Every structure is written in structure tokens, then in C-alpha cells.
């Protein structure tokens, strides 16, 4: 494989991965629930799909390597919703620490965690500590430039933001007849007003988040802005 942009780790051979690691490539570890409730209108895979989409857009702009999405995490608020998968904080931290350790043992010197959750923030920060080789990117802190597009900024889960992103990424998976929430979070698994969502907003939210990710990464490692990927 030859490219001057990034790649998914699973698409590389081990020799290609080794070459990129030895060249100092950034490895991005996306974290997004493979199955977690997102209201009556979004699929359980919403976080995982979003994490993969953000990582995909990042490696289109940067010669980084995107590791497989970590689909299991600490999501205690969703345990009562059917199908939602949840690990204890201790198990999640152990999982993440081991995955990062594996990458470091293979020579990775620069790592970024792309976290799409909220309850996962503290466990991830605990694992990251003050490691000089690791940058944590919490999605909740990304994409502020697109906030002006929102009709209702309140929410935070399966809301106007998240529903807009899903309309941009996979519109066929959004249950358009269920956008009006009938009850509080405890009943619906959602907050805010998803009925205001549009694909237009979703595309711009994604773009703003990637811009912020790029700024944070290049701010930490300026040389990555001009580093070509190895053949």
C-alpha cells in the first residue's frame, strides 16, 4: 500500500504497520459504543459509526493510522435500555491500558484517543494521566464552530447534534417517524429535540470537529502537518 495520507490499521500488513510506527506515525484510537441506546430513533451503533467516521475524515487529512474502534466502554446510564453494552470503569480502563500498551510495545510513539462518549471521559483521562506521548480528544469539546447552526443547544444525547450527524452519515438508519420524544431520558434514552436535525447540520458538525481535532494534533506535534506516510 502506498499513500501520502493515513490508513486504517486493519488494512495494513504487519510490515506496513511496522514501517509507519517506526516513521513516527500518529495512531488514533477511536472509542465509540458498538451498542448503546440512542433514543427511539437512532440505532445502537450510533457512537461507533460516529467514531469511525471522524477517524476516517482525520486520516484523509493526516498521515495517521486509525486503530479499530473500541466498541465497549463505561456507560452506566444506559444499562436499563435493551441491547446497551456496558463495562465497569475498572474493566474499561484495563482494556484501554492494555490496548495502548500493545501499540507502545510495537514502537508507537504518538497516540491520540478519540472519545465519543461522556461517561468514558474520566476513565480515559485516568488512563492517559500526563503521558507525553498521548493526546486525548473528547468529542464533547470539539466542533464549537458549528453550534450556531443548532436550533436547540440543550440536550447532549441523541439530540439535534447527534441526530444531524446520523442523518449525514447513514440517513436510512434514522427512524424519522420517532423524532418527537415522548418522555424524559429515563423513558426514551434521549434528550434535547432531535426533530430539528438535518443532514446539512450534521455535515458541518463533523467538519468542525475534524478541524478541531487537526488543530489539537498539529498543536501537539507540529511536524505531523507536513509528514508524508511511508511507502
mmCIF file with all atom_site columns, C-alpha atoms in Angstrom:
data_model
loop_
_atom_site.group_PDB
_atom_site.id
_atom_site.type_symbol
_atom_site.label_atom_id
_atom_site.label_alt_id
_atom_site.label_comp_id
_atom_site.label_asym_id
_atom_site.label_entity_id
_atom_site.label_seq_id
_atom_site.pdbx_PDB_ins_code
_atom_site.Cartn_x
_atom_site.Cartn_y
_atom_site.Cartn_z
_atom_site.occupancy
_atom_site.B_iso_or_equiv
_atom_site.pdbx_formal_charge
_atom_site.auth_seq_id
_atom_site.auth_comp_id
_atom_site.auth_asym_id
_atom_site.auth_atom_id
_atom_site.pdbx_PDB_model_num
ATOM 1   C CA . UNK A 1 1   ? 0.000   0.000  0.000  1.00 0.00 ? 1   UNK A CA 1
ATOM 2   C CA . UNK A 1 2   ? 1.354   3.415  -0.939 1.00 0.00 ? 2   UNK A CA 1
ATOM 3   C CA . UNK A 1 3   ? -0.236  6.666  0.128  1.00 0.00 ? 3   UNK A CA 1
ATOM 4   C CA . UNK A 1 4   ? 0.549   10.144 1.323  1.00 0.00 ? 4   UNK A CA 1
ATOM 5   C CA . UNK A 1 5   ? -2.475  10.058 3.612  1.00 0.00 ? 5   UNK A CA 1
ATOM 6   C CA . UNK A 1 6   ? -3.444  7.912  6.547  1.00 0.00 ? 6   UNK A CA 1
ATOM 7   C CA . UNK A 1 7   ? -4.748  4.370  6.770  1.00 0.00 ? 7   UNK A CA 1
ATOM 8   C CA . UNK A 1 8   ? -6.808  2.038  8.916  1.00 0.00 ? 8   UNK A CA 1
ATOM 9   C CA . UNK A 1 9   ? -4.589  -0.316 10.875 1.00 0.00 ? 9   UNK A CA 1
ATOM 10  C CA . UNK A 1 10  ? -6.650  -3.321 9.780  1.00 0.00 ? 10  UNK A CA 1
ATOM 11  C CA . UNK A 1 11  ? -5.966  -2.531 6.119  1.00 0.00 ? 11  UNK A CA 1
ATOM 12  C CA . UNK A 1 12  ? -2.177  -2.656 6.545  1.00 0.00 ? 12  UNK A CA 1
ATOM 13  C CA . UNK A 1 13  ? 0.097   -5.667 6.573  1.00 0.00 ? 13  UNK A CA 1
ATOM 14  C CA . UNK A 1 14  ? 2.206   -6.030 9.695  1.00 0.00 ? 14  UNK A CA 1
ATOM 15  C CA . UNK A 1 15  ? 5.261   -4.874 7.736  1.00 0.00 ? 15  UNK A CA 1
ATOM 16  C CA . UNK A 1 16  ? 3.423   -1.749 6.571  1.00 0.00 ? 16  UNK A CA 1
ATOM 17  C CA . UNK A 1 17  ? 2.252   -1.084 10.119 1.00 0.00 ? 17  UNK A CA 1
ATOM 18  C CA . UNK A 1 18  ? 5.804   -1.529 11.422 1.00 0.00 ? 18  UNK A CA 1
ATOM 19  C CA . UNK A 1 19  ? 7.151   0.930  8.842  1.00 0.00 ? 19  UNK A CA 1
ATOM 20  C CA . UNK A 1 20  ? 4.604   3.567  9.792  1.00 0.00 ? 20  UNK A CA 1
ATOM 21  C CA . UNK A 1 21  ? 5.212   3.105  13.502 1.00 0.00 ? 21  UNK A CA 1
ATOM 22  C CA . UNK A 1 22  ? 8.978   3.370  13.031 1.00 0.00 ? 22  UNK A CA 1
ATOM 23  C CA . UNK A 1 23  ? 8.471   6.547  10.981 1.00 0.00 ? 23  UNK A CA 1
ATOM 24  C CA . UNK A 1 24  ? 6.675   8.137  13.924 1.00 0.00 ? 24  UNK A CA 1
ATOM 25  C CA . UNK A 1 25  ? 3.117   7.942  12.637 1.00 0.00 ? 25  UNK A CA 1
ATOM 26  C CA . UNK A 1 26  ? 0.357   9.054  14.958 1.00 0.00 ? 26  UNK A CA 1
ATOM 27  C CA . UNK A 1 27  ? -2.003  6.225  15.896 1.00 0.00 ? 27  UNK A CA 1
ATOM 28  C CA . UNK A 1 28  ? -5.573  7.292  16.621 1.00 0.00 ? 28  UNK A CA 1
ATOM 29  C CA . UNK A 1 29  ? -7.664  5.042  18.870 1.00 0.00 ? 29  UNK A CA 1
ATOM 30  C CA . UNK A 1 30  ? -11.387 5.786  18.365 1.00 0.00 ? 30  UNK A CA 1
ATOM 31  C CA . UNK A 1 31  ? -13.713 4.946  21.248 1.00 0.00 ? 31  UNK A CA 1
ATOM 32  C CA . UNK A 1 32  ? -17.418 4.590  20.495 1.00 0.00 ? 32  UNK A CA 1
ATOM 33  C CA . UNK A 1 33  ? -20.064 2.232  21.818 1.00 0.00 ? 33  UNK A CA 1
ATOM 34  C CA . UNK A 1 34  ? -20.876 -0.577 19.416 1.00 0.00 ? 34  UNK A CA 1
ATOM 35  C CA . UNK A 1 35  ? -24.276 -0.961 21.051 1.00 0.00 ? 35  UNK A CA 1
ATOM 36  C CA . UNK A 1 36  ? -25.754 1.747  23.287 1.00 0.00 ? 36  UNK A CA 1
ATOM 37  C CA . UNK A 1 37  ? -29.253 3.227  23.423 1.00 0.00 ? 37  UNK A CA 1
ATOM 38  C CA . UNK A 1 38  ? -29.764 6.410  21.410 1.00 0.00 ? 38  UNK A CA 1
ATOM 39  C CA . UNK A 1 39  ? -33.413 7.115  21.825 1.00 0.00 ? 39  UNK A CA 1
ATOM 40  C CA . UNK A 1 40  ? -36.260 5.570  19.879 1.00 0.00 ? 40  UNK A CA 1
ATOM 41  C CA . UNK A 1 41  ? -34.963 6.998  16.605 1.00 0.00 ? 41  UNK A CA 1
ATOM 42  C CA . UNK A 1 42  ? -31.237 6.155  16.313 1.00 0.00 ? 42  UNK A CA 1
ATOM 43  C CA . UNK A 1 43  ? -29.519 2.761  16.095 1.00 0.00 ? 43  UNK A CA 1
ATOM 44  C CA . UNK A 1 44  ? -27.464 1.316  18.923 1.00 0.00 ? 44  UNK A CA 1
ATOM 45  C CA . UNK A 1 45  ? -24.336 1.639  16.759 1.00 0.00 ? 45  UNK A CA 1
ATOM 46  C CA . UNK A 1 46  ? -24.511 5.452  16.631 1.00 0.00 ? 46  UNK A CA 1
ATOM 47  C CA . UNK A 1 47  ? -21.355 6.109  18.684 1.00 0.00 ? 47  UNK A CA 1
ATOM 48  C CA . UNK A 1 48  ? -19.268 3.507  16.875 1.00 0.00 ? 48  UNK A CA 1
ATOM 49  C CA . UNK A 1 49  ? -20.363 4.807  13.485 1.00 0.00 ? 49  UNK A CA 1
ATOM 50  C CA . UNK A 1 50  ? -19.574 8.378  14.514 1.00 0.00 ? 50  UNK A CA 1
ATOM 51  C CA . UNK A 1 51  ? -16.165 7.419  15.902 1.00 0.00 ? 51  UNK A CA 1
ATOM 52  C CA . UNK A 1 52  ? -15.262 5.611  12.691 1.00 0.00 ? 52  UNK A CA 1
ATOM 53  C CA . UNK A 1 53  ? -16.475 8.499  10.526 1.00 0.00 ? 53  UNK A CA 1
ATOM 54  C CA . UNK A 1 54  ? -14.432 11.045 12.444 1.00 0.00 ? 54  UNK A CA 1
ATOM 55  C CA . UNK A 1 55  ? -11.328 8.847  12.292 1.00 0.00 ? 55  UNK A CA 1
ATOM 56  C CA . UNK A 1 56  ? -11.881 8.289  8.567  1.00 0.00 ? 56  UNK A CA 1
ATOM 57  C CA . UNK A 1 57  ? -12.057 12.014 7.920  1.00 0.00 ? 57  UNK A CA 1
ATOM 58  C CA . UNK A 1 58  ? -8.955  12.571 10.018 1.00 0.00 ? 58  UNK A CA 1
ATOM 59  C CA . UNK A 1 59  ? -6.800  10.070 8.136  1.00 0.00 ? 59  UNK A CA 1
ATOM 60  C CA . UNK A 1 60  ? -7.929  11.644 4.872  1.00 0.00 ? 60  UNK A CA 1
ATOM 61  C CA . UNK A 1 61  ? -6.194  14.823 6.024  1.00 0.00 ? 61  UNK A CA 1
ATOM 62  C CA . UNK A 1 62  ? -3.309  13.458 8.053  1.00 0.00 ? 62  UNK A CA 1
ATOM 63  C CA . UNK A 1 63  ? -0.860  10.545 7.525  1.00 0.00 ? 63  UNK A CA 1
ATOM 64  C CA . UNK A 1 64  ? -2.047  8.876  10.707 1.00 0.00 ? 64  UNK A CA 1
ATOM 65  C CA . UNK A 1 65  ? -3.047  5.286  11.409 1.00 0.00 ? 65  UNK A CA 1
ATOM 66  C CA . UNK A 1 66  ? -6.540  4.669  12.784 1.00 0.00 ? 66  UNK A CA 1
ATOM 67  C CA . UNK A 1 67  ? -6.806  1.665  15.087 1.00 0.00 ? 67  UNK A CA 1
ATOM 68  C CA . UNK A 1 68  ? -10.023 -0.388 15.228 1.00 0.00 ? 68  UNK A CA 1
ATOM 69  C CA . UNK A 1 69  ? -12.868 1.317  17.070 1.00 0.00 ? 69  UNK A CA 1
ATOM 70  C CA . UNK A 1 70  ? -13.027 0.336  20.740 1.00 0.00 ? 70  UNK A CA 1
ATOM 71  C CA . UNK A 1 71  ? -16.687 -0.620 20.889 1.00 0.00 ? 71  UNK A CA 1
ATOM 72  C CA . UNK A 1 72  ? -17.034 -1.385 24.594 1.00 0.00 ? 72  UNK A CA 1
ATOM 73  C CA . UNK A 1 73  ? -16.812 1.125  27.411 1.00 0.00 ? 73  UNK A CA 1
ATOM 74  C CA . UNK A 1 74  ? -18.156 2.581  30.640 1.00 0.00 ? 74  UNK A CA 1
ATOM 75  C CA . UNK A 1 75  ? -21.794 3.575  30.033 1.00 0.00 ? 75  UNK A CA 1
ATOM 76  C CA . UNK A 1 76  ? -23.656 3.237  33.364 1.00 0.00 ? 76  UNK A CA 1
ATOM 77  C CA . UNK A 1 77  ? -26.596 5.484  32.411 1.00 0.00 ? 77  UNK A CA 1
ATOM 78  C CA . UNK A 1 78  ? -27.730 3.051  29.729 1.00 0.00 ? 78  UNK A CA 1
ATOM 79  C CA . UNK A 1 79  ? -27.758 -0.304 31.489 1.00 0.00 ? 79  UNK A CA 1
ATOM 80  C CA . UNK A 1 80  ? -31.575 -0.389 31.685 1.00 0.00 ? 80  UNK A CA 1
ATOM 81  C CA . UNK A 1 81  ? -32.012 0.028  27.920 1.00 0.00 ? 81  UNK A CA 1
ATOM 82  C CA . UNK A 1 82  ? -32.174 -3.222 25.969 1.00 0.00 ? 82  UNK A CA 1
ATOM 83  C CA . UNK A 1 83  ? -29.068 -4.044 23.981 1.00 0.00 ? 83  UNK A CA 1
ATOM 84  C CA . UNK A 1 84  ? -26.815 -1.449 25.596 1.00 0.00 ? 84  UNK A CA 1
ATOM 85  C CA . UNK A 1 85  ? -23.385 -2.925 26.346 1.00 0.00 ? 85  UNK A CA 1
ATOM 86  C CA . UNK A 1 86  ? -21.522 -1.700 29.424 1.00 0.00 ? 86  UNK A CA 1
ATOM 87  C CA . UNK A 1 87  ? -18.225 -2.410 31.189 1.00 0.00 ? 87  UNK A CA 1
ATOM 88  C CA . UNK A 1 88  ? -17.271 -1.380 34.701 1.00 0.00 ? 88  UNK A CA 1
ATOM 89  C CA . UNK A 1 89  ? -14.899 1.566  34.896 1.00 0.00 ? 89  UNK A CA 1
ATOM 90  C CA . UNK A 1 90  ? -12.109 -0.732 36.099 1.00 0.00 ? 90  UNK A CA 1
ATOM 91  C CA . UNK A 1 91  ? -12.599 -3.176 33.229 1.00 0.00 ? 91  UNK A CA 1
ATOM 92  C CA . UNK A 1 92  ? -12.773 -0.389 30.659 1.00 0.00 ? 92  UNK A CA 1
ATOM 93  C CA . UNK A 1 93  ? -9.612  1.220  31.983 1.00 0.00 ? 93  UNK A CA 1
ATOM 94  C CA . UNK A 1 94  ? -7.796  -2.122 31.975 1.00 0.00 ? 94  UNK A CA 1
ATOM 95  C CA . UNK A 1 95  ? -8.925  -2.780 28.398 1.00 0.00 ? 95  UNK A CA 1
ATOM 96  C CA . UNK A 1 96  ? -7.794  0.610  27.175 1.00 0.00 ? 96  UNK A CA 1
ATOM 97  C CA . UNK A 1 97  ? -4.490  0.499  29.052 1.00 0.00 ? 97  UNK A CA 1
ATOM 98  C CA . UNK A 1 98  ? -3.693  -2.890 27.544 1.00 0.00 ? 98  UNK A CA 1
ATOM 99  C CA . UNK A 1 99  ? -4.544  -1.783 24.014 1.00 0.00 ? 99  UNK A CA 1
ATOM 100 C CA . UNK A 1 100 ? -2.345  1.305  24.361 1.00 0.00 ? 100 UNK A CA 1
ATOM 101 C CA . UNK A 1 101 ? 0.397   -0.841 25.866 1.00 0.00 ? 101 UNK A CA 1
ATOM 102 C CA . UNK A 1 102 ? 0.285   -3.166 22.881 1.00 0.00 ? 102 UNK A CA 1
ATOM 103 C CA . UNK A 1 103 ? 0.738   -0.276 20.488 1.00 0.00 ? 103 UNK A CA 1
ATOM 104 C CA . UNK A 1 104 ? 3.588   1.171  22.511 1.00 0.00 ? 104 UNK A CA 1
ATOM 105 C CA . UNK A 1 105 ? 5.299   -2.215 22.586 1.00 0.00 ? 105 UNK A CA 1
ATOM 106 C CA . UNK A 1 106 ? 5.223   -2.191 18.773 1.00 0.00 ? 106 UNK A CA 1
ATOM 107 C CA . UNK A 1 107 ? 7.051   1.108  18.660 1.00 0.00 ? 107 UNK A CA 1
ATOM 108 C CA . UNK A 1 108 ? 4.206   3.626  18.503 1.00 0.00 ? 108 UNK A CA 1
ATOM 109 C CA . UNK A 1 109 ? 5.479   6.909  19.911 1.00 0.00 ? 109 UNK A CA 1
ATOM 110 C CA . UNK A 1 110 ? 2.461   9.148  19.316 1.00 0.00 ? 110 UNK A CA 1
ATOM 111 C CA . UNK A 1 111 ? -1.099  8.262  20.280 1.00 0.00 ? 111 UNK A CA 1
ATOM 112 C CA . UNK A 1 112 ? -4.444  10.031 20.300 1.00 0.00 ? 112 UNK A CA 1
ATOM 113 C CA . UNK A 1 113 ? -7.665  8.745  21.824 1.00 0.00 ? 113 UNK A CA 1
ATOM 114 C CA . UNK A 1 114 ? -10.797 9.959  20.040 1.00 0.00 ? 114 UNK A CA 1
ATOM 115 C CA . UNK A 1 115 ? -13.604 9.572  22.578 1.00 0.00 ? 115 UNK A CA 1
ATOM 116 C CA . UNK A 1 116 ? -17.244 9.940  21.535 1.00 0.00 ? 116 UNK A CA 1
ATOM 117 C CA . UNK A 1 117 ? -18.744 9.297  24.980 1.00 0.00 ? 117 UNK A CA 1
ATOM 118 C CA . UNK A 1 118 ? -19.289 11.365 28.110 1.00 0.00 ? 118 UNK A CA 1
ATOM 119 C CA . UNK A 1 119 ? -19.168 8.806  30.931 1.00 0.00 ? 119 UNK A CA 1
ATOM 120 C CA . UNK A 1 120 ? -15.980 7.477  29.309 1.00 0.00 ? 120 UNK A CA 1
ATOM 121 C CA . UNK A 1 121 ? -14.177 10.794 29.754 1.00 0.00 ? 121 UNK A CA 1
ATOM 122 C CA . UNK A 1 122 ? -12.959 10.296 33.331 1.00 0.00 ? 122 UNK A CA 1
ATOM 123 C CA . UNK A 1 123 ? -11.793 6.687  32.883 1.00 0.00 ? 123 UNK A CA 1
ATOM 124 C CA . UNK A 1 124 ? -9.913  7.714  29.736 1.00 0.00 ? 124 UNK A CA 1
ATOM 125 C CA . UNK A 1 125 ? -8.341  10.700 31.495 1.00 0.00 ? 125 UNK A CA 1
ATOM 126 C CA . UNK A 1 126 ? -7.311  8.377  34.343 1.00 0.00 ? 126 UNK A CA 1
ATOM 127 C CA . UNK A 1 127 ? -5.600  6.013  31.894 1.00 0.00 ? 127 UNK A CA 1
ATOM 128 C CA . UNK A 1 128 ? -3.964  8.857  29.973 1.00 0.00 ? 128 UNK A CA 1
ATOM 129 C CA . UNK A 1 129 ? -2.568  10.591 33.028 1.00 0.00 ? 129 UNK A CA 1
ATOM 130 C CA . UNK A 1 130 ? 0.165   13.003 31.963 1.00 0.00 ? 130 UNK A CA 1
ATOM 131 C CA . UNK A 1 131 ? 1.696   10.753 29.315 1.00 0.00 ? 131 UNK A CA 1
ATOM 132 C CA . UNK A 1 132 ? 3.734   12.849 26.908 1.00 0.00 ? 132 UNK A CA 1
ATOM 133 C CA . UNK A 1 133 ? 3.051   10.507 24.002 1.00 0.00 ? 133 UNK A CA 1
ATOM 134 C CA . UNK A 1 134 ? -0.750  10.617 24.333 1.00 0.00 ? 134 UNK A CA 1
ATOM 135 C CA . UNK A 1 135 ? -3.355  13.224 23.341 1.00 0.00 ? 135 UNK A CA 1
ATOM 136 C CA . UNK A 1 136 ? -6.989  12.811 24.426 1.00 0.00 ? 136 UNK A CA 1
ATOM 137 C CA . UNK A 1 137 ? -9.708  14.230 22.193 1.00 0.00 ? 137 UNK A CA 1
ATOM 138 C CA . UNK A 1 138 ? -13.141 14.280 23.822 1.00 0.00 ? 138 UNK A CA 1
ATOM 139 C CA . UNK A 1 139 ? -15.845 14.791 21.200 1.00 0.00 ? 139 UNK A CA 1
ATOM 140 C CA . UNK A 1 140 ? -17.906 16.905 23.576 1.00 0.00 ? 140 UNK A CA 1
ATOM 141 C CA . UNK A 1 141 ? -15.148 19.534 23.395 1.00 0.00 ? 141 UNK A CA 1
ATOM 142 C CA . UNK A 1 142 ? -14.950 19.540 19.590 1.00 0.00 ? 142 UNK A CA 1
ATOM 143 C CA . UNK A 1 143 ? -16.913 21.360 16.896 1.00 0.00 ? 143 UNK A CA 1
ATOM 144 C CA . UNK A 1 144 ? -17.932 24.529 18.723 1.00 0.00 ? 144 UNK A CA 1
ATOM 145 C CA . UNK A 1 145 ? -17.905 26.452 15.434 1.00 0.00 ? 145 UNK A CA 1
ATOM 146 C CA . UNK A 1 146 ? -20.996 24.542 14.293 1.00 0.00 ? 146 UNK A CA 1
ATOM 147 C CA . UNK A 1 147 ? -23.050 25.240 17.420 1.00 0.00 ? 147 UNK A CA 1
ATOM 148 C CA . UNK A 1 148 ? -24.584 28.333 15.829 1.00 0.00 ? 148 UNK A CA 1
ATOM 149 C CA . UNK A 1 149 ? -26.438 26.078 13.403 1.00 0.00 ? 149 UNK A CA 1
ATOM 150 C CA . UNK A 1 150 ? -28.437 24.407 16.156 1.00 0.00 ? 150 UNK A CA 1
ATOM 151 C CA . UNK A 1 151 ? -31.984 25.461 16.889 1.00 0.00 ? 151 UNK A CA 1
ATOM 152 C CA . UNK A 1 152 ? -31.865 23.834 20.344 1.00 0.00 ? 152 UNK A CA 1
ATOM 153 C CA . UNK A 1 153 ? -28.456 23.607 22.001 1.00 0.00 ? 153 UNK A CA 1
ATOM 154 C CA . UNK A 1 154 ? -29.788 21.830 25.083 1.00 0.00 ? 154 UNK A CA 1
ATOM 155 C CA . UNK A 1 155 ? -29.608 18.070 25.076 1.00 0.00 ? 155 UNK A CA 1
ATOM 156 C CA . UNK A 1 156 ? -26.476 16.024 24.739 1.00 0.00 ? 156 UNK A CA 1
ATOM 157 C CA . UNK A 1 157 ? -27.649 12.569 23.757 1.00 0.00 ? 157 UNK A CA 1
ATOM 158 C CA . UNK A 1 158 ? -29.497 11.516 20.599 1.00 0.00 ? 158 UNK A CA 1
ATOM 159 C CA . UNK A 1 159 ? -30.344 15.194 20.340 1.00 0.00 ? 159 UNK A CA 1
ATOM 160 C CA . UNK A 1 160 ? -30.271 17.639 17.439 1.00 0.00 ? 160 UNK A CA 1
ATOM 161 C CA . UNK A 1 161 ? -26.488 17.329 17.118 1.00 0.00 ? 161 UNK A CA 1
ATOM 162 C CA . UNK A 1 162 ? -26.251 13.568 17.189 1.00 0.00 ? 162 UNK A CA 1
ATOM 163 C CA . UNK A 1 163 ? -29.305 13.027 15.019 1.00 0.00 ? 163 UNK A CA 1
ATOM 164 C CA . UNK A 1 164 ? -27.977 15.505 12.465 1.00 0.00 ? 164 UNK A CA 1
ATOM 165 C CA . UNK A 1 165 ? -24.693 13.598 12.329 1.00 0.00 ? 165 UNK A CA 1
ATOM 166 C CA . UNK A 1 166 ? -26.525 10.340 11.734 1.00 0.00 ? 166 UNK A CA 1
ATOM 167 C CA . UNK A 1 167 ? -28.642 11.923 9.002  1.00 0.00 ? 167 UNK A CA 1
ATOM 168 C CA . UNK A 1 168 ? -25.370 12.909 7.340  1.00 0.00 ? 168 UNK A CA 1
ATOM 169 C CA . UNK A 1 169 ? -23.689 9.527  7.800  1.00 0.00 ? 169 UNK A CA 1
ATOM 170 C CA . UNK A 1 170 ? -26.440 6.968  7.443  1.00 0.00 ? 170 UNK A CA 1
ATOM 171 C CA . UNK A 1 171 ? -29.867 8.561  6.907  1.00 0.00 ? 171 UNK A CA 1
ATOM 172 C CA . UNK A 1 172 ? -31.571 5.246  6.299  1.00 0.00 ? 172 UNK A CA 1
ATOM 173 C CA . UNK A 1 173 ? -30.894 4.208  9.895  1.00 0.00 ? 173 UNK A CA 1
ATOM 174 C CA . UNK A 1 174 ? -32.750 7.178  11.406 1.00 0.00 ? 174 UNK A CA 1
ATOM 175 C CA . UNK A 1 175 ? -36.361 6.393  12.325 1.00 0.00 ? 175 UNK A CA 1
ATOM 176 C CA . UNK A 1 176 ? -37.844 9.638  11.072 1.00 0.00 ? 176 UNK A CA 1
ATOM 177 C CA . UNK A 1 177 ? -41.293 8.832  12.485 1.00 0.00 ? 177 UNK A CA 1
ATOM 178 C CA . UNK A 1 178 ? -39.888 8.712  16.019 1.00 0.00 ? 178 UNK A CA 1
ATOM 179 C CA . UNK A 1 179 ? -38.055 12.031 16.254 1.00 0.00 ? 179 UNK A CA 1
ATOM 180 C CA . UNK A 1 180 ? -40.519 13.560 18.696 1.00 0.00 ? 180 UNK A CA 1
ATOM 181 C CA . UNK A 1 181 ? -39.541 12.335 22.145 1.00 0.00 ? 181 UNK A CA 1
ATOM 182 C CA . UNK A 1 182 ? -42.344 11.129 24.378 1.00 0.00 ? 182 UNK A CA 1
ATOM 183 C CA . UNK A 1 183 ? -40.959 11.388 27.862 1.00 0.00 ? 183 UNK A CA 1
ATOM 184 C CA . UNK A 1 184 ? -37.734 12.050 29.803 1.00 0.00 ? 184 UNK A CA 1
ATOM 185 C CA . UNK A 1 185 ? -34.371 10.377 29.299 1.00 0.00 ? 185 UNK A CA 1
ATOM 186 C CA . UNK A 1 186 ? -35.265 7.575  31.709 1.00 0.00 ? 186 UNK A CA 1
ATOM 187 C CA . UNK A 1 187 ? -38.037 6.531  29.335 1.00 0.00 ? 187 UNK A CA 1
ATOM 188 C CA . UNK A 1 188 ? -36.628 7.402  25.905 1.00 0.00 ? 188 UNK A CA 1
ATOM 189 C CA . UNK A 1 189 ? -32.846 7.186  26.222 1.00 0.00 ? 189 UNK A CA 1
ATOM 190 C CA . UNK A 1 190 ? -32.569 10.599 24.559 1.00 0.00 ? 190 UNK A CA 1
ATOM 191 C CA . UNK A 1 191 ? -32.508 14.298 25.426 1.00 0.00 ? 191 UNK A CA 1
ATOM 192 C CA . UNK A 1 192 ? -32.993 17.568 23.566 1.00 0.00 ? 192 UNK A CA 1
ATOM 193 C CA . UNK A 1 193 ? -35.005 17.974 20.380 1.00 0.00 ? 193 UNK A CA 1
ATOM 194 C CA . UNK A 1 194 ? -33.955 15.621 17.577 1.00 0.00 ? 194 UNK A CA 1
ATOM 195 C CA . UNK A 1 195 ? -36.823 16.831 15.403 1.00 0.00 ? 195 UNK A CA 1
ATOM 196 C CA . UNK A 1 196 ? -34.695 19.864 14.489 1.00 0.00 ? 196 UNK A CA 1
ATOM 197 C CA . UNK A 1 197 ? -31.936 17.722 12.999 1.00 0.00 ? 197 UNK A CA 1
ATOM 198 C CA . UNK A 1 198 ? -30.826 17.901 9.347  1.00 0.00 ? 198 UNK A CA 1
ATOM 199 C CA . UNK A 1 199 ? -28.073 16.277 7.308  1.00 0.00 ? 199 UNK A CA 1
ATOM 200 C CA . UNK A 1 200 ? -26.794 19.761 6.414  1.00 0.00 ? 200 UNK A CA 1
ATOM 201 C CA . UNK A 1 201 ? -26.130 20.463 10.085 1.00 0.00 ? 201 UNK A CA 1
ATOM 202 C CA . UNK A 1 202 ? -24.597 17.031 10.529 1.00 0.00 ? 202 UNK A CA 1
ATOM 203 C CA . UNK A 1 203 ? -22.031 17.509 7.783  1.00 0.00 ? 203 UNK A CA 1
ATOM 204 C CA . UNK A 1 204 ? -20.935 20.804 9.260  1.00 0.00 ? 204 UNK A CA 1
ATOM 205 C CA . UNK A 1 205 ? -20.761 19.421 12.772 1.00 0.00 ? 205 UNK A CA 1
ATOM 206 C CA . UNK A 1 206 ? -18.485 16.641 11.537 1.00 0.00 ? 206 UNK A CA 1
ATOM 207 C CA . UNK A 1 207 ? -16.309 19.100 9.608  1.00 0.00 ? 207 UNK A CA 1
ATOM 208 C CA . UNK A 1 208 ? -15.976 21.403 12.624 1.00 0.00 ? 208 UNK A CA 1
ATOM 209 C CA . UNK A 1 209 ? -14.995 18.503 14.857 1.00 0.00 ? 209 UNK A CA 1
ATOM 210 C CA . UNK A 1 210 ? -12.341 17.323 12.433 1.00 0.00 ? 210 UNK A CA 1
ATOM 211 C CA . UNK A 1 211 ? -10.968 20.866 12.161 1.00 0.00 ? 211 UNK A CA 1
ATOM 212 C CA . UNK A 1 212 ? -10.638 20.990 15.946 1.00 0.00 ? 212 UNK A CA 1
ATOM 213 C CA . UNK A 1 213 ? -9.025  17.563 16.038 1.00 0.00 ? 213 UNK A CA 1
ATOM 214 C CA . UNK A 1 214 ? -6.499  18.645 13.443 1.00 0.00 ? 214 UNK A CA 1
ATOM 215 C CA . UNK A 1 215 ? -5.717  21.815 15.373 1.00 0.00 ? 215 UNK A CA 1
ATOM 216 C CA . UNK A 1 216 ? -5.136  19.887 18.601 1.00 0.00 ? 216 UNK A CA 1
ATOM 217 C CA . UNK A 1 217 ? -2.977  17.235 16.958 1.00 0.00 ? 217 UNK A CA 1
ATOM 218 C CA . UNK A 1 218 ? -0.818  19.659 14.990 1.00 0.00 ? 218 UNK A CA 1
ATOM 219 C CA . UNK A 1 219 ? -0.609  21.869 18.057 1.00 0.00 ? 219 UNK A CA 1
ATOM 220 C CA . UNK A 1 220 ? 0.911   18.953 19.979 1.00 0.00 ? 220 UNK A CA 1
ATOM 221 C CA . UNK A 1 221 ? 3.043   17.612 17.112 1.00 0.00 ? 221 UNK A CA 1
ATOM 222 C CA . UNK A 1 222 ? 3.620   20.371 14.508 1.00 0.00 ? 222 UNK A CA 1
ATOM 223 C CA . UNK A 1 223 ? 5.739   18.158 12.271 1.00 0.00 ? 223 UNK A CA 1
ATOM 224 C CA . UNK A 1 224 ? 2.760   15.910 11.512 1.00 0.00 ? 224 UNK A CA 1
ATOM 225 C CA . UNK A 1 225 ? 1.233   18.622 9.343  1.00 0.00 ? 225 UNK A CA 1
ATOM 226 C CA . UNK A 1 226 ? 3.904   18.010 6.720  1.00 0.00 ? 226 UNK A CA 1
ATOM 227 C CA . UNK A 1 227 ? 4.838   14.387 7.326  1.00 0.00 ? 227 UNK A CA 1
ATOM 228 C CA . UNK A 1 228 ? 4.173   12.061 4.364  1.00 0.00 ? 228 UNK A CA 1
ATOM 229 C CA . UNK A 1 229 ? 3.214   8.483  5.046  1.00 0.00 ? 229 UNK A CA 1
ATOM 230 C CA . UNK A 1 230 ? 5.898   5.909  4.129  1.00 0.00 ? 230 UNK A CA 1
ATOM 231 C CA . UNK A 1 231 ? 5.544   3.639  1.104  1.00 0.00 ? 231 UNK A CA 1
#
